[in-house]
Short mmCIF file of C-alpha atoms in Angstrom, two decimals:
data_model
loop_
_atom_site.label_atom_id
_atom_site.label_comp_id
_atom_site.label_asym_id
_atom_site.label_seq_id
_atom_site.Cartn_x
_atom_site.Cartn_y
_atom_site.Cartn_z
CA MET A 1 -0.15 0.18 0.12
CA THR A 2 3.12 2.55 0.42
CA VAL A 3 3.70 2.60 -2.90
CA TRP A 4 -0.04 3.46 -3.77
CA ILE A 5 -0.29 6.27 -1.42
CA ILE A 6 2.84 7.63 -2.97
CA PHE A 7 1.64 7.54 -6.79
CA LEU A 8 -1.66 8.87 -4.98
CA LEU A 9 -0.09 11.73 -3.22
CA GLY A 10 2.40 12.64 -6.02
CA ILE A 11 -0.51 12.79 -8.48
CA LEU A 12 -2.06 15.18 -5.93
CA VAL A 13 0.89 17.38 -5.85
CA PHE A 14 0.83 17.54 -9.38
CA LEU A 15 -2.67 18.96 -9.48
CA ALA A 16 -2.09 21.04 -6.72
CA LEU A 17 1.04 22.82 -8.21
CA ASP A 18 -1.11 22.94 -11.67
CA LEU A 19 -4.22 24.93 -10.44
CA GLY A 20 -2.05 26.83 -7.81
CA VAL A 21 0.78 28.08 -9.24
CA PHE A 22 1.30 27.06 -12.92
CA ASN A 23 -2.46 28.24 -13.93
CA LYS A 24 -3.28 30.44 -10.71
CA ASN A 25 -4.68 33.10 -13.09
CA ALA A 26 -7.15 32.26 -15.86
CA HIS A 27 -5.49 32.23 -19.30
CA VAL A 28 -5.86 31.03 -22.66
CA ILE A 29 -3.50 28.24 -23.32
CA SER A 30 -1.26 28.93 -26.17
CA VAL A 31 -0.44 26.27 -28.36
CA ARG A 32 3.39 26.77 -27.61
CA GLU A 33 2.37 26.26 -23.86
CA ALA A 34 0.13 22.91 -24.53
CA SER A 35 3.23 21.67 -26.54
CA ILE A 36 5.41 22.08 -23.89
CA TRP A 37 3.10 20.83 -21.18
CA THR A 38 2.29 17.79 -23.77
CA ALA A 39 6.06 16.81 -24.17
CA VAL A 40 6.32 17.07 -20.16
CA TRP A 41 3.54 14.95 -19.71
CA VAL A 42 4.41 12.24 -22.36
CA SER A 43 8.15 12.46 -20.98
CA LEU A 44 7.14 11.95 -17.19
CA SER A 45 5.11 8.80 -18.60
CA MET A 46 7.94 7.33 -20.28
CA LEU A 47 10.29 7.76 -17.21
CA PHE A 48 7.66 6.40 -15.29
CA SER A 49 8.15 2.73 -16.95
CA GLY A 50 11.53 3.11 -15.51
CA VAL A 51 10.26 3.37 -11.89
CA ILE A 52 7.78 0.52 -12.52
CA TYR A 53 10.57 -1.52 -13.58
CA TRP A 54 12.39 -0.79 -10.57
CA LEU A 55 9.44 -1.59 -8.42
CA TYR A 56 8.77 -4.85 -9.90
CA ASN A 57 12.46 -5.47 -9.68
CA THR A 58 12.98 -4.74 -6.02
CA GLY A 59 9.28 -6.64 -5.05
CA LYS A 60 8.51 -3.12 -3.35
CA ILE A 61 4.92 -3.38 -5.34
CA ASP A 62 2.25 -6.48 -5.01
CA ASN A 63 3.12 -8.62 -7.84
CA VAL A 64 -0.52 -10.22 -8.26
CA ASP A 65 0.25 -11.99 -11.63
CA GLY A 66 4.35 -13.03 -10.91
CA LEU A 67 5.28 -10.47 -13.46
CA GLU A 68 8.97 -10.57 -15.01
CA PRO A 69 10.15 -6.28 -14.30
CA MET A 70 10.55 -5.81 -17.96
CA GLU A 71 7.48 -7.59 -18.63
CA ALA A 72 5.64 -5.41 -16.23
CA THR A 73 7.60 -2.09 -18.16
CA ILE A 74 5.83 -3.47 -21.77
CA ASP A 75 2.28 -3.78 -20.19
CA TYR A 76 2.69 -0.36 -18.88
CA ILE A 77 4.21 1.49 -21.71
CA THR A 78 1.25 -1.01 -23.90
CA GLY A 79 -1.59 0.34 -21.68
CA TYR A 80 0.01 4.08 -21.90
CA LEU A 81 -0.61 4.07 -25.82
CA ILE A 82 -4.06 2.30 -25.30
CA GLU A 83 -5.29 4.63 -23.26
CA LEU A 84 -3.52 7.44 -25.00
CA SER A 85 -4.85 6.32 -28.71
CA LEU A 86 -8.23 5.92 -27.24
CA SER A 87 -8.37 9.63 -25.63
CA ILE A 88 -8.11 11.18 -28.98
CA ASP A 89 -12.13 10.54 -29.56
CA ASN A 90 -12.47 12.02 -26.14
CA ILE A 91 -10.59 15.18 -27.45
CA PHE A 92 -13.10 16.29 -30.23
CA VAL A 93 -16.35 15.71 -28.09
CA ILE A 94 -14.51 18.30 -25.28
CA ALA A 95 -14.03 20.55 -28.18
CA VAL A 96 -17.53 20.25 -29.37
CA ILE A 97 -18.87 20.16 -25.55
CA PHE A 98 -16.88 23.72 -25.09
CA THR A 99 -18.27 24.97 -28.22
CA SER A 100 -21.97 24.16 -27.60
CA PHE A 101 -21.91 26.06 -24.24
CA GLN A 102 -19.60 28.95 -25.36
CA ILE A 103 -17.45 28.20 -22.88
CA PRO A 104 -14.24 30.92 -23.33
CA GLN A 105 -10.40 29.42 -23.72
CA LYS A 106 -9.38 30.86 -20.77
CA TYR A 107 -11.84 28.98 -18.42
CA GLN A 108 -11.24 25.77 -20.16
CA HIS A 109 -8.52 24.81 -18.27
CA ARG A 110 -10.35 25.31 -14.72
CA VAL A 111 -13.44 22.57 -16.29
CA LEU A 112 -10.81 20.29 -17.72
CA PHE A 113 -8.88 20.19 -14.25
CA TRP A 114 -11.96 19.55 -12.15
CA GLY A 115 -13.21 16.60 -15.26
CA ILE A 116 -9.69 14.93 -14.43
CA LEU A 117 -10.19 14.93 -10.78
CA GLY A 118 -13.63 12.98 -11.32
CA ALA A 119 -12.47 10.68 -14.13
CA ILE A 120 -9.62 9.36 -11.86
CA VAL A 121 -12.14 8.50 -9.09
CA PHE A 122 -14.30 7.01 -11.88
CA ARG A 123 -11.40 5.10 -13.51
CA ALA A 124 -10.48 3.67 -10.22
CA LEU A 125 -13.72 2.50 -9.59
CA MET A 126 -14.31 0.95 -12.92
CA ILE A 127 -10.78 -0.81 -13.06
CA PHE A 128 -11.42 -2.10 -9.31
CA PHE A 129 -14.61 -3.80 -10.65
CA GLY A 130 -13.18 -4.85 -13.82
CA VAL A 131 -9.89 -6.53 -12.24
CA ALA A 132 -12.37 -8.02 -10.02
CA LEU A 133 -14.02 -9.48 -12.47
CA ILE A 134 -11.44 -11.01 -14.54
CA LYS A 135 -10.11 -12.56 -11.15
CA LYS A 136 -13.23 -13.95 -9.62
CA PHE A 137 -14.88 -15.26 -13.26
CA SER A 138 -12.40 -16.12 -16.03
CA PHE A 139 -15.33 -16.20 -18.38
CA THR A 140 -15.52 -12.15 -18.40
CA THR A 141 -12.53 -11.96 -20.88
CA TYR A 142 -14.76 -13.41 -23.43
CA ILE A 143 -17.26 -11.06 -22.44
CA PHE A 144 -14.86 -7.98 -22.38
CA GLY A 145 -13.23 -9.17 -26.05
CA ALA A 146 -16.40 -9.28 -27.66
CA PHE A 147 -17.71 -5.86 -26.50
CA LEU A 148 -14.36 -4.57 -27.68
CA ILE A 149 -15.15 -6.43 -30.94
CA PHE A 150 -18.33 -4.78 -31.22
CA THR A 151 -16.98 -1.37 -30.36
CA ALA A 152 -14.59 -1.72 -33.38
CA ILE A 153 -17.50 -2.85 -35.79
CA ARG A 154 -19.57 -0.29 -34.75
CA MET A 155 -16.75 2.43 -35.34
CA VAL A 156 -16.54 1.06 -38.74
CA THR A 157 -20.41 0.44 -39.73
CA SER A 158 -22.33 3.57 -37.97
CA LYS A 159 -22.97 6.57 -39.56
CA GLU A 160 -21.31 9.37 -37.53
CA LYS A 161 -23.78 11.71 -36.38
CA PRO A 162 -22.65 15.31 -34.99
CA PHE A 163 -22.70 15.08 -31.18
CA GLU A 164 -25.10 18.05 -29.64
CA PRO A 165 -24.72 17.93 -25.98
CA LYS A 166 -27.54 20.19 -25.36
CA LYS A 167 -29.72 18.14 -26.96
CA SER A 168 -28.22 14.92 -24.92
CA PHE A 169 -30.30 12.90 -22.58
CA LEU A 170 -28.60 14.39 -19.73
CA TYR A 171 -28.84 17.83 -20.32
CA ARG A 172 -32.63 17.63 -20.68
CA ASN A 173 -32.94 15.93 -17.76
CA LEU A 174 -30.77 18.03 -15.11
CA ARG A 175 -32.95 21.18 -16.46
CA LYS A 176 -35.60 19.27 -14.76
CA ILE A 177 -34.24 19.28 -11.45
CA MET A 178 -32.05 22.03 -11.30
CA PRO A 179 -31.85 25.99 -12.52
CA ILE A 180 -29.51 26.49 -15.64
CA THR A 181 -28.50 29.87 -16.62
CA SER A 182 -26.85 31.09 -19.66
CA HIS A 183 -24.91 34.01 -17.27
CA MET A 184 -21.30 33.47 -16.60
CA ASP A 185 -19.48 34.75 -13.83
CA GLY A 186 -15.60 34.55 -14.44
CA GLN A 187 -15.07 30.74 -13.22
CA LYS A 188 -17.95 30.03 -10.81
CA PHE A 189 -19.60 26.86 -11.57
CA PHE A 190 -22.49 28.97 -9.81
CA VAL A 191 -24.10 32.18 -9.47
CA LYS A 192 -26.69 33.72 -7.42
CA LEU A 193 -29.97 35.00 -9.23
CA ARG A 194 -32.39 36.92 -7.04
CA HIS A 195 -33.98 34.18 -4.84
CA ILE A 196 -31.82 30.83 -6.73
CA THR A 197 -28.79 29.28 -7.11
CA ALA A 198 -28.43 28.37 -10.35
CA ALA A 199 -25.52 26.45 -12.34
CA THR A 200 -23.50 28.15 -15.24
CA PRO A 201 -22.39 27.01 -18.70
CA LEU A 202 -19.23 25.84 -17.14
CA PHE A 203 -20.39 23.65 -15.00
CA MET A 204 -22.90 21.69 -17.40
CA ALA A 205 -19.72 21.66 -19.70
CA LEU A 206 -17.90 19.95 -16.43
CA ILE A 207 -20.67 17.62 -15.87
CA ILE A 208 -21.44 16.43 -19.60
CA ILE A 209 -17.87 15.82 -19.87
CA GLU A 210 -17.52 13.92 -17.02
CA PHE A 211 -20.41 11.61 -18.24
CA THR A 212 -18.74 11.03 -21.41
CA ASP A 213 -15.78 10.25 -20.19
CA VAL A 214 -17.40 7.30 -18.36
CA LEU A 215 -18.78 6.28 -21.75
CA PHE A 216 -15.17 6.31 -23.09
CA ALA A 217 -13.91 4.35 -20.30
CA LEU A 218 -16.26 1.84 -21.48
CA ASP A 219 -14.20 0.86 -23.87
CA SER A 220 -10.68 1.93 -22.90
CA VAL A 221 -10.69 -0.08 -19.40
CA PRO A 222 -11.29 -3.57 -20.74
CA ALA A 223 -8.78 -2.59 -23.30
CA ILE A 224 -6.09 -2.41 -20.94
CA LEU A 225 -7.39 -5.48 -19.48
CA ALA A 226 -6.61 -7.30 -22.38
CA ILE A 227 -3.12 -6.00 -21.81
CA THR A 228 -2.51 -7.16 -18.12
CA SER A 229 -5.02 -7.39 -15.16
CA ASP A 230 -2.20 -6.18 -12.24
CA PRO A 231 -3.90 -2.89 -10.81
CA PHE A 232 -1.37 -1.04 -10.60
CA LEU A 233 -0.42 -1.07 -13.86
CA VAL A 234 -3.88 -0.44 -15.35
CA PHE A 235 -4.59 2.30 -12.58
CA SER A 236 -0.97 3.86 -13.45
CA SER A 237 -0.95 3.74 -16.96
CA ASN A 238 -5.11 5.03 -17.21
CA ILE A 239 -3.82 8.27 -14.75
CA PHE A 240 -0.84 9.29 -16.79
CA ALA A 241 -3.11 9.09 -19.94
CA ILE A 242 -5.75 11.09 -18.39
CA LEU A 243 -3.11 13.73 -16.96
CA GLY A 244 -1.69 14.57 -20.11
CA LEU A 245 -5.13 14.59 -21.71
CA ARG A 246 -5.38 18.37 -20.98
CA SER A 247 -2.54 19.63 -22.63
CA MET A 248 -3.03 17.34 -25.86
CA TYR A 249 -6.77 18.85 -26.07
CA PHE A 250 -5.43 22.53 -25.93
CA PHE A 251 -2.53 20.91 -28.58
CA LEU A 252 -4.70 19.05 -30.85
CA ALA A 253 -8.36 20.78 -30.75
CA HIS A 254 -7.83 22.89 -33.70
CA ILE A 255 -5.89 20.08 -36.01
CA ILE A 256 -7.76 17.00 -34.56
CA ASN A 257 -9.85 16.89 -37.87
CA LYS A 258 -6.64 16.37 -39.98
CA PHE A 259 -5.72 13.17 -38.20
CA GLN A 260 -8.95 11.26 -40.22
CA TYR A 261 -7.59 8.22 -40.75
CA LEU A 262 -6.81 7.41 -36.94
CA LYS A 263 -10.39 6.24 -36.89
CA TYR A 264 -8.95 3.22 -38.22
CA SER A 265 -5.98 2.55 -36.44
CA LEU A 266 -8.49 2.57 -33.32
CA VAL A 267 -10.47 -0.25 -34.67
CA ALA A 268 -7.38 -1.68 -35.27
CA ILE A 269 -6.61 -2.02 -31.82
CA LEU A 270 -9.99 -2.22 -30.79
CA SER A 271 -9.88 -5.75 -32.64
CA PHE A 272 -6.54 -6.94 -31.42
CA VAL A 273 -7.11 -6.37 -27.73
CA GLY A 274 -10.75 -7.69 -28.48
CA ILE A 275 -9.17 -11.17 -30.09
CA LYS A 276 -6.42 -11.34 -27.44
CA MET A 277 -9.10 -11.28 -24.90
CA ILE A 278 -11.10 -13.77 -26.23
CA LEU A 279 -7.74 -15.94 -26.98
CA ALA A 280 -6.25 -15.21 -23.66
CA HIS A 281 -7.31 -19.15 -22.06
CA HIS A 282 -5.78 -20.68 -25.37
CA VAL A 283 -3.00 -18.77 -27.06
CA LYS A 284 -0.02 -16.62 -25.08
CA PHE A 285 0.75 -13.45 -27.35
CA SER A 286 4.04 -11.89 -26.62
CA GLN A 287 4.07 -8.50 -24.98
CA TRP A 288 6.23 -7.29 -27.61
CA ILE A 289 3.68 -8.15 -30.38
CA SER A 290 0.98 -6.50 -28.56
CA LEU A 291 3.03 -3.23 -27.96
CA GLY A 292 4.70 -3.54 -31.60
CA PHE A 293 0.97 -4.03 -33.36
CA ILE A 294 -0.08 -1.11 -31.57
CA GLY A 295 2.63 1.31 -32.22
CA VAL A 296 2.58 0.44 -35.99
CA ALA A 297 -1.22 0.82 -35.98
CA LEU A 298 -1.04 4.29 -34.47
CA GLY A 299 2.15 5.07 -36.75
CA LEU A 300 0.28 4.17 -39.49
CA GLY A 301 -2.92 6.19 -39.07
CA ILE A 302 -0.65 9.36 -38.34
CA LEU A 303 1.49 9.25 -41.36
CA VAL A 304 -1.30 8.06 -43.81
CA SER A 305 -3.17 11.32 -42.31
CA PHE A 306 -0.61 13.22 -43.09
CA LEU A 307 -0.39 11.92 -46.45
CA ARG A 308 -3.87 12.47 -47.64
CA GLU A 309 -3.55 16.46 -46.32
CA ASP A 310 -0.32 16.84 -48.46
CA ARG A 311 -2.03 15.72 -51.78
CA ALA A 312 -5.38 17.26 -50.76
CA ASP A 313 -3.46 20.45 -50.35
#
């Protein structure tokens, strides 16, 4: 538990520095600032793989699956890449939500900050129950695997409908139980209007972002459980991907539409991990194969997107 406590305290320190020091005053996040922070979080995530190797090599973590240090390190990196790649769709949805509620750019960071705190709690709960199910009922790997393959097929076959947050089930029902105003007062989530306290667009954007993150986690958590069922590896790779999502949003939000073929990379990754999960009790996939496949799939999706973009220009 010591390692878990230190890891969680480290996350809280990073978040406190983020809101209390680096982003104490609301401001527009420039592409340069976003690119620097994206590089920082990716670097920290990769450096943490060295910590993973040390923890599993020295036995300072409860190694429930009996992994070798290098196996644990590869599983962590693979899981991190999966979570990062599946976050791309989330970035597009967040951009739509901010546009719909007309959230000024200088306040978007605050919404994402609190959104990430909620995402950490929800992901932790989903990971806990997901790992518990796999450990207790081995047949759940077939269910998770089939669900991932179904998700991949749906991504290819279903027609994409524009997401409209204000027409969503959540927003329409929240309006029935609480006052909502279009008036904004700085970074406040609630404002006093005469004799009532009403939720501002910032709060509504936050709630819908939290809800959509839970929906995205239904894909991403089973996907990483196909790589490893070690709770610490699943949780740490998830958390680093989530922590880097904010800066990545400000870095990619304006160019996300250029990655047209990344969708097919995600389809390939979901299909691969789904098949791996279904065959888990019969065929042992090398960890290097998993890492290599995911890396190649992402690389090809990005490369083809850029090549097609250049030809279109």
